[in-house]
mmCIF file of C-alpha atoms in Angstrom:
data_model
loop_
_atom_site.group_PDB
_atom_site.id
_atom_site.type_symbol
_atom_site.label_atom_id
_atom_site.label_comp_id
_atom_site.label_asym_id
_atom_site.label_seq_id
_atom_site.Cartn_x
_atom_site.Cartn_y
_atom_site.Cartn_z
ATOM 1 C CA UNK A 1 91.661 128.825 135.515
ATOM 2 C CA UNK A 2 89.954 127.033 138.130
ATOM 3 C CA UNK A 3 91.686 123.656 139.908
ATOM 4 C CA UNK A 4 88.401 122.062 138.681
ATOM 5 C CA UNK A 5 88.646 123.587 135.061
ATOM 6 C CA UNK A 6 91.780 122.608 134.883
ATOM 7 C CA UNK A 7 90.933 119.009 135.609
ATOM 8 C CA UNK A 8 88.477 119.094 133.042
ATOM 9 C CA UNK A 9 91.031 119.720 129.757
ATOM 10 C CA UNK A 10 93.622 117.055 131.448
ATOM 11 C CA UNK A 11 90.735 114.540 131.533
ATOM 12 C CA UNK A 12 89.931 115.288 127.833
ATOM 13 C CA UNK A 13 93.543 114.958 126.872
ATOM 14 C CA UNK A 14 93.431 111.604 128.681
ATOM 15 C CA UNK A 15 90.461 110.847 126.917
ATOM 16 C CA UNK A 16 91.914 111.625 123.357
ATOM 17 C CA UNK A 17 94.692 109.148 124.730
ATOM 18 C CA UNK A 18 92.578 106.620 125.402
ATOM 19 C CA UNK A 19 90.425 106.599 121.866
ATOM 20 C CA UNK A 20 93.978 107.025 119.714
ATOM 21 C CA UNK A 21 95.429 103.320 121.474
ATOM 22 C CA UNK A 22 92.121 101.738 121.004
ATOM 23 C CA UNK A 23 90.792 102.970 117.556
ATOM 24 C CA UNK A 24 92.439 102.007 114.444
ATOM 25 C CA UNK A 25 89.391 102.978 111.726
ATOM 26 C CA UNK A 26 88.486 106.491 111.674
ATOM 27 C CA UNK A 27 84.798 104.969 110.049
ATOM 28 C CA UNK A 28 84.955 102.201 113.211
ATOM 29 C CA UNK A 29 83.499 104.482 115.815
ATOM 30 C CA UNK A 30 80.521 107.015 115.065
ATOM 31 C CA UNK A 31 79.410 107.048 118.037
ATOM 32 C CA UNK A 32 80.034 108.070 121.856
ATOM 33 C CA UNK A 33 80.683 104.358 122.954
ATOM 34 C CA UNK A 34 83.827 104.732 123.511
ATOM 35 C CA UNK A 35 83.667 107.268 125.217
ATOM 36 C CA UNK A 36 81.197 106.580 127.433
ATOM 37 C CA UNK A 37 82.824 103.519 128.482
ATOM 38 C CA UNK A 38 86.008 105.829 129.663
ATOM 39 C CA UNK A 39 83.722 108.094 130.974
ATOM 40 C CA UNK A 40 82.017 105.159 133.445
ATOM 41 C CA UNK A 41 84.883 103.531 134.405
ATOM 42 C CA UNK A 42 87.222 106.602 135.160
ATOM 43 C CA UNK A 43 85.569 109.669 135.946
ATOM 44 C CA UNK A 44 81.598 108.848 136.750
ATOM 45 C CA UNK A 45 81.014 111.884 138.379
ATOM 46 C CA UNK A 46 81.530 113.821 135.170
ATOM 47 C CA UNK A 47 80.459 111.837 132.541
ATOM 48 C CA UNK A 48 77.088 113.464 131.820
ATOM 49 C CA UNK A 49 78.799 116.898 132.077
ATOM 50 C CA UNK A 50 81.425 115.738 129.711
ATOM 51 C CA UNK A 51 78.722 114.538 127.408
ATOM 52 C CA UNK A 52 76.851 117.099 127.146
ATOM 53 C CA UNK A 53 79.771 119.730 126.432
ATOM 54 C CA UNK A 54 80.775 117.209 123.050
ATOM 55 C CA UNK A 55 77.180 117.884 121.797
ATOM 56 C CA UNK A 56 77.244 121.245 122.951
ATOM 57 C CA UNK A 57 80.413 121.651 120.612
ATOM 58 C CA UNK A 58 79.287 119.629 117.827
ATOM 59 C CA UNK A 59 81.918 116.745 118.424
ATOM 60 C CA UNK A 60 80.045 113.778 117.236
ATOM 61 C CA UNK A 61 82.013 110.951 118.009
ATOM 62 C CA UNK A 62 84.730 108.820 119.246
ATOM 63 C CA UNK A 63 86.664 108.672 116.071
ATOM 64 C CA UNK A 64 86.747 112.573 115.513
ATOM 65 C CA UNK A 65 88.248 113.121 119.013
ATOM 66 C CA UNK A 66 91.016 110.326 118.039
ATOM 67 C CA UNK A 67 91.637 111.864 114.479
ATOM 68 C CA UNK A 68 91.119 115.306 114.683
ATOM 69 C CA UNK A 69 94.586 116.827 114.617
ATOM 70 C CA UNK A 70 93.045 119.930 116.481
ATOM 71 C CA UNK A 71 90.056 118.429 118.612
ATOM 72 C CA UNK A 72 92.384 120.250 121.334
ATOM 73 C CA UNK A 73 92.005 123.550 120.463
ATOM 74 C CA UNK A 74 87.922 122.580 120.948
ATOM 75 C CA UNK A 75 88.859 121.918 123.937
ATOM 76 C CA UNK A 76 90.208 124.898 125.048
ATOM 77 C CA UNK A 77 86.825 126.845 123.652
ATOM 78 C CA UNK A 78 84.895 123.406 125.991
ATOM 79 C CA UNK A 79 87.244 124.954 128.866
ATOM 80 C CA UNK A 80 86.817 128.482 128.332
ATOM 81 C CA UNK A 81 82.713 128.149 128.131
ATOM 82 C CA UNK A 82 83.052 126.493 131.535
ATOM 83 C CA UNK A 83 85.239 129.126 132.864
ATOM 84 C CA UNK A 84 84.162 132.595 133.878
ATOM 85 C CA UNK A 85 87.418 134.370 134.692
ATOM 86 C CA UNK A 86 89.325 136.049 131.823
ATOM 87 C CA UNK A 87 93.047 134.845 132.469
ATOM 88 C CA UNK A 88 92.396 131.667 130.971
ATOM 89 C CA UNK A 89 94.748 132.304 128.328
ATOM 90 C CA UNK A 90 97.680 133.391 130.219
ATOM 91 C CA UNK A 91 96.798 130.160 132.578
ATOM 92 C CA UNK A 92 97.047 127.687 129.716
ATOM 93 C CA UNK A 93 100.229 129.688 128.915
ATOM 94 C CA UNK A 94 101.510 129.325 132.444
ATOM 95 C CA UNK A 95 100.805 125.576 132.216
ATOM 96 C CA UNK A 96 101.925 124.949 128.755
ATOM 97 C CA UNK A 97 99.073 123.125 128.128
ATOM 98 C CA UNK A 98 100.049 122.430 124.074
ATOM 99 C CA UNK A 99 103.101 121.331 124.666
ATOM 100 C CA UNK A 100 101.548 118.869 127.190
ATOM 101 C CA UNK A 101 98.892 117.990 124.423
ATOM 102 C CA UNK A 102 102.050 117.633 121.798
ATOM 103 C CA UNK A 103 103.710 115.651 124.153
ATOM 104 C CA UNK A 104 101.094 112.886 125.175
ATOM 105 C CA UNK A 105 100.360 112.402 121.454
ATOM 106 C CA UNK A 106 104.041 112.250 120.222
ATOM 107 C CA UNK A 107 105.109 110.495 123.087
ATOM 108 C CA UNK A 108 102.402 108.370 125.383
ATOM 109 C CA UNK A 109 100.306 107.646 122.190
ATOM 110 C CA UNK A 110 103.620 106.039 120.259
ATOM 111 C CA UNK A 111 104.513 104.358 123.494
ATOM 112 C CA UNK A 112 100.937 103.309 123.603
ATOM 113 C CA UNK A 113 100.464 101.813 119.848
ATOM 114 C CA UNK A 114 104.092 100.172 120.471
ATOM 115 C CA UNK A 115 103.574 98.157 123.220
ATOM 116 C CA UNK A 116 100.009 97.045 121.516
ATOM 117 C CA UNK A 117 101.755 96.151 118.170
ATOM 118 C CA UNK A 118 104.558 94.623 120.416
ATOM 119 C CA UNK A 119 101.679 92.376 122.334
ATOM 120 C CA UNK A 120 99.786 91.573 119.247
ATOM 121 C CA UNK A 121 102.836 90.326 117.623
ATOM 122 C CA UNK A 122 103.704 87.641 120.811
ATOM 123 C CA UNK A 123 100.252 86.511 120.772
ATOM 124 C CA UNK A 124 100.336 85.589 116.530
ATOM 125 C CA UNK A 125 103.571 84.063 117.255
ATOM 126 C CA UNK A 126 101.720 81.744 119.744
ATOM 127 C CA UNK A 127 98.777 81.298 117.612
ATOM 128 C CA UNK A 128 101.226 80.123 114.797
ATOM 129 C CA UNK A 129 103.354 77.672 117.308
ATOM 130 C CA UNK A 130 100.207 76.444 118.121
ATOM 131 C CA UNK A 131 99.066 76.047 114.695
ATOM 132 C CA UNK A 132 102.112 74.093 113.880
ATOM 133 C CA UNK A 133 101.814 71.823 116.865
ATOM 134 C CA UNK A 134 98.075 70.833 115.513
ATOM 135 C CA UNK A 135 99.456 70.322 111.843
ATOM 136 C CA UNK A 136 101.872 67.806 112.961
ATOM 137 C CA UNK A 137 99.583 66.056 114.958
ATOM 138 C CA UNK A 138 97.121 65.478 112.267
ATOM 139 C CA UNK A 139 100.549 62.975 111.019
ATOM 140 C CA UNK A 140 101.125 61.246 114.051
ATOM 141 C CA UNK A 141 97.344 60.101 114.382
ATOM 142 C CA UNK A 142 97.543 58.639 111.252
ATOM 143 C CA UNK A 143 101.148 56.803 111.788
ATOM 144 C CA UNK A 144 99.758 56.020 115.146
ATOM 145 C CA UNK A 145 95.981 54.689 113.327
ATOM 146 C CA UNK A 146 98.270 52.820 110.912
ATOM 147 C CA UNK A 147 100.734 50.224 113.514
ATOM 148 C CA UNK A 148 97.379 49.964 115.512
ATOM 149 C CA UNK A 149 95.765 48.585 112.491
ATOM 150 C CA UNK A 150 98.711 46.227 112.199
ATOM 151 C CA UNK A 151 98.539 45.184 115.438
ATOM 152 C CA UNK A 152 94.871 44.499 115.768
ATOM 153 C CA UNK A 153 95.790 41.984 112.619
ATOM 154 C CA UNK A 154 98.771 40.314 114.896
ATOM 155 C CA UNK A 155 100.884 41.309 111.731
ATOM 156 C CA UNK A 156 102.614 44.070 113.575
ATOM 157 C CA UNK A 157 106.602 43.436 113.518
ATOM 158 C CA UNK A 158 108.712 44.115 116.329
ATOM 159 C CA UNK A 159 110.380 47.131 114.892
ATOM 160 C CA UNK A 160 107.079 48.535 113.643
ATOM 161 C CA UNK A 161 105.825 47.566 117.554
ATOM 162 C CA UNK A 162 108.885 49.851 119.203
ATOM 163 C CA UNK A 163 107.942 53.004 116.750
ATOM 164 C CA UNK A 164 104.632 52.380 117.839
ATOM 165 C CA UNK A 165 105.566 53.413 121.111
ATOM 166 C CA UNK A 166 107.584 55.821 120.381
ATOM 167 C CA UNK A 167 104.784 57.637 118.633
ATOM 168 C CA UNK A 168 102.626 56.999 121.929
ATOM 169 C CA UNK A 169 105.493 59.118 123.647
ATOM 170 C CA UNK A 170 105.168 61.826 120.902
ATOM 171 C CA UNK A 171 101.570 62.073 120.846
ATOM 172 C CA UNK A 172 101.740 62.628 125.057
ATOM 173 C CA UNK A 173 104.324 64.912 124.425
ATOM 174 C CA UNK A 174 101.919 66.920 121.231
ATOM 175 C CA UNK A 175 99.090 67.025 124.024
ATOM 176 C CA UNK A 176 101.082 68.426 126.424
ATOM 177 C CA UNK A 177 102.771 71.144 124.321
ATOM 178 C CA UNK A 178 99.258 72.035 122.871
ATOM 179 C CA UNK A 179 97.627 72.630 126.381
ATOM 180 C CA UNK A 180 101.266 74.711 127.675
ATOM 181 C CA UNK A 181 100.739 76.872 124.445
ATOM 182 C CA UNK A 182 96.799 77.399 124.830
ATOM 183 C CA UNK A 183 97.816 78.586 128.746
ATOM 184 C CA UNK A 184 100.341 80.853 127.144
ATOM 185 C CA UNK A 185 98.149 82.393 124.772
ATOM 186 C CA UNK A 186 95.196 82.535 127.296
ATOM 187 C CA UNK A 187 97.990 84.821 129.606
ATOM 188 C CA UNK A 188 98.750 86.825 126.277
ATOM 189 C CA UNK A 189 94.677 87.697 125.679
ATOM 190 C CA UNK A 190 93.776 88.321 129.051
ATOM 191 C CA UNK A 191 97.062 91.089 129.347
ATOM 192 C CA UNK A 192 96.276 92.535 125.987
ATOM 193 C CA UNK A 193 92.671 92.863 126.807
ATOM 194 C CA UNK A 194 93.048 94.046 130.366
ATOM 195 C CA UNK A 195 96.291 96.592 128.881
ATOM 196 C CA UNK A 196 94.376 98.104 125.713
ATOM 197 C CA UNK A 197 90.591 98.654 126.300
ATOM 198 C CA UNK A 198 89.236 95.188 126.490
ATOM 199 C CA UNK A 199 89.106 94.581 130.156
ATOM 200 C CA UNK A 200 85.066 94.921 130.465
ATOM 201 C CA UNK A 201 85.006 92.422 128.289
ATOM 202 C CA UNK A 202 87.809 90.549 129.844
ATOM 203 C CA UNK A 203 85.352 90.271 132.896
ATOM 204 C CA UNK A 204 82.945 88.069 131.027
ATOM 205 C CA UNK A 205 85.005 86.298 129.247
ATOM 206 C CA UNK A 206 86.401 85.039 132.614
ATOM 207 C CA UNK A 207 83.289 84.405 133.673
ATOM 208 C CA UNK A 208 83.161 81.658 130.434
ATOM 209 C CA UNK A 209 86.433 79.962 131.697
ATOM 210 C CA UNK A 210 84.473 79.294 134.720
ATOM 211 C CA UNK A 211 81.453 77.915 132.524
ATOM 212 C CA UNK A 212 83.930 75.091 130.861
ATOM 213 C CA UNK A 213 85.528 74.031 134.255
ATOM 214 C CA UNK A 214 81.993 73.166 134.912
ATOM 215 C CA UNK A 215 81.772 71.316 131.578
ATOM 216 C CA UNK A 216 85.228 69.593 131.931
ATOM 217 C CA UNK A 217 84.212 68.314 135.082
ATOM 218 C CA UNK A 218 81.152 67.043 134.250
ATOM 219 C CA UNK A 219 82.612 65.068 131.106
ATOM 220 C CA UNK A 220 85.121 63.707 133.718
ATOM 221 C CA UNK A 221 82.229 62.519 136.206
ATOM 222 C CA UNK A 222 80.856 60.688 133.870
ATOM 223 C CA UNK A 223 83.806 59.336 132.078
ATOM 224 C CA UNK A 224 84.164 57.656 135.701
ATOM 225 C CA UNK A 225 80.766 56.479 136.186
ATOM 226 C CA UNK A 226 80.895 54.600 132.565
ATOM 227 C CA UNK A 227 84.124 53.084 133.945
ATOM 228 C CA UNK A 228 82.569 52.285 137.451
ATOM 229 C CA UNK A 229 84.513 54.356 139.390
ATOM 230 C CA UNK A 230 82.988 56.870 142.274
ATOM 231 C CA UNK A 231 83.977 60.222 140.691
ATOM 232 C CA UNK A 232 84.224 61.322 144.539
ATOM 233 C CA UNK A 233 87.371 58.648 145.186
ATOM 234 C CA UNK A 234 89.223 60.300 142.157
#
């Protein structure tokens, strides 16, 4: 076997690799998307030719090169139609090209859909901290809506007055513990989609964060030029 032919069956195990950690569905890709997107982002230079052999051998789509037990063995055949010598089979031998198959699915793809199940559970168990942080807010505003309604009616004793400002304290400390917890979970997407598959998405969704630092700002400017400040001097 050729050094390039021999490229070519790595790069489809890699491939298989790829589709197993990202597809969960065996009906949730019918098509090449997948695929291509590997493809374009890994090895340009060969994606047509890689194409066009999966027609060529009838492989339809991303989800039958992630759950076909033996999409290697079509492989092989993709291989040997590329290859005109007739050792392949003693080079594949030589190489131990199944047992490197064997080991990247036992192995890498476990290791793989680990650390993904691993990521997706630190990221729910923000999502719920950050849940709970919301439902007890939704209590303080109303203890808080409650003293302030006492006090606007000068009928606000001083004991009442002192848990009123301790609930100020609390509430500062809610807002802060919300925005810490949306930065953590923000760190947790933006690893999990640049890790597993999602990073050209990751790319615009970036692009978004920039979009509300522009809105944030704005709200601030003229926040300050309600209050008659010069949003300039702040």
């Amino acid at each position: 076997m050729s050094s390039e032919q021999f490229d070519l069956f790595l790069i489809l195990l890699r491939l298989k690799s790829y589709l197993v950690s990202l597809i969960d569905n065996p009906t949730a890709a019918e098509d090449y998307s997948y695929t291509e997107e590997f493809l374009e982002r890994k090895y340009p230079e060969r994606k047509e030719e890689i194409l066009e052999l999966l027609v060529n051998y009838n492989i339809q789509s991303d989800a039958e090169i992630a759950f076909n037990e033996k999409i290697h063995y079509k492989f092989r055949d993709m291989v040997r139609g590329r290859e005109k010598a007739s050792g392949l089979t003693n080079i594949l031998e030589k190489f131990h090209i199944d047992n490197i198959e064997n080991t990247v699915r036992e192995k890498a793809f476990e290791e793989l859909k680990s650390a993904r199940e691993q990521k997706l559970k630190e990221i729910v168990s923000v999502l719920l901290q950050l849940a709970r942080v919301w439902t007890q807010r939704s209590g303080l505003e109303e203890n808080v809506d409650n003293f302030l309604l006492l006090e606007e009616e000068d009928v606000i004793r001083p004991e009442e007055e002192k848990e009123l400002g301790k609930l100020d304290s609390d509430t500062m400390i809610s807002y802060k513990t919300i925005s810490k917890l949306t930065e953590l979970y923000l760190e947790q997407l933006i690893e999990y989609y640049f890790r597993f598959g999602g990073d050209i998405e990751l790319s615009g969704f970036i692009k978004e964060l920039d979009e509300f630092k522009e809105i944030v700002k704005a709200k601030y400017n003229e926040l300050f030029k309600k209050s008659g400040l010069d949003p300039q001097k702040i």
